[in-house]
Short mmCIF file of C-alpha atoms in Angstrom, two decimals:
data_model
loop_
_atom_site.label_atom_id
_atom_site.label_comp_id
_atom_site.label_asym_id
_atom_site.label_seq_id
_atom_site.Cartn_x
_atom_site.Cartn_y
_atom_site.Cartn_z
CA MET K 30 104.94 126.31 118.15
CA GLY K 31 102.97 123.13 119.39
CA ARG K 32 103.68 119.63 120.74
CA LEU K 33 104.87 118.30 118.08
CA ASN K 34 108.10 118.95 115.71
CA ARG K 35 107.56 119.40 112.09
CA ASP K 36 108.76 116.43 111.39
CA GLU K 37 106.41 114.51 113.43
CA ALA K 38 103.43 117.24 112.29
CA ASP K 39 104.38 115.58 108.51
CA ARG K 40 104.66 112.47 109.02
CA TRP K 41 100.91 112.60 111.29
CA ALA K 42 99.49 114.52 108.54
CA ALA K 43 101.13 112.14 105.75
CA ARG K 44 99.71 108.75 107.40
CA TRP K 45 95.80 110.71 107.32
CA VAL K 46 96.56 112.22 103.73
CA MET K 47 97.76 108.98 102.37
CA GLU K 48 94.99 106.78 103.76
CA ASP K 49 92.52 105.57 101.13
CA GLY K 50 88.79 105.78 101.50
CA ILE K 51 88.64 108.70 103.87
CA VAL K 52 86.78 111.54 102.74
CA TRP K 53 87.40 115.06 104.39
CA ASP K 54 85.31 118.01 104.60
CA ASP K 55 87.13 120.72 102.85
CA LEU K 56 88.63 122.21 106.68
CA SER K 57 90.17 119.08 107.36
CA TRP K 58 91.89 118.23 103.89
CA TRP K 59 93.17 122.21 104.12
CA ALA K 60 94.59 121.84 107.13
CA LEU K 61 96.30 118.13 106.51
CA ASN K 62 97.43 119.57 103.09
CA ARG K 63 99.02 122.07 105.12
CA LEU K 64 100.82 120.04 107.42
CA TYR K 65 101.65 117.51 105.18
CA GLY K 66 105.48 118.71 104.01
CA ILE K 67 105.80 121.20 106.91
CA ASP K 68 109.01 120.30 107.10
CA LEU K 69 110.25 120.71 103.73
CA PRO K 70 113.88 122.21 103.85
CA ALA K 71 114.03 125.82 101.56
CA GLY K 72 117.78 124.14 100.63
CA GLU K 73 120.86 124.53 101.75
CA SER K 74 120.28 127.53 104.57
CA GLY K 75 119.34 124.39 106.67
CA GLY K 76 116.07 126.94 107.30
CA TYR K 77 112.48 125.74 106.20
CA LEU K 78 110.21 125.95 103.08
CA HIS K 79 107.21 127.48 105.32
CA ASP K 80 109.17 129.66 108.11
CA ASP K 81 107.23 129.70 111.24
CA GLU K 82 105.41 133.41 110.22
CA GLN K 83 103.93 131.49 107.68
CA VAL K 84 103.13 128.17 110.10
CA ARG K 85 101.15 131.23 112.26
CA THR K 86 99.23 132.71 109.13
CA TRP K 87 98.10 129.58 108.43
CA LEU K 88 97.24 128.75 112.26
CA ALA K 89 94.77 132.12 112.45
CA GLU K 90 93.62 131.43 109.14
CA LEU K 91 92.16 127.75 110.38
CA ARG K 92 91.17 129.70 113.23
CA LYS K 93 88.97 131.95 111.01
CA ARG K 94 87.74 128.93 108.70
CA ARG K 95 86.61 126.92 112.04
CA ALA K 96 84.64 130.08 113.07
CA MET K 97 82.21 130.33 110.08
#
């Protein structure tokens, strides 16, 4: 989908979510919290808790919110 794999995106978002002293606007916080945990496994099946379709839905929602 993008330039980062899921593990890289999770680590990047975690850095910002865990950073003390930063006050995020609502949209940024919403987006960071979607990315943080994007690499969580669904279980023994080897898939992800949040599948590619769900990630695409998040991206569409982000674009919609940014346009407001």
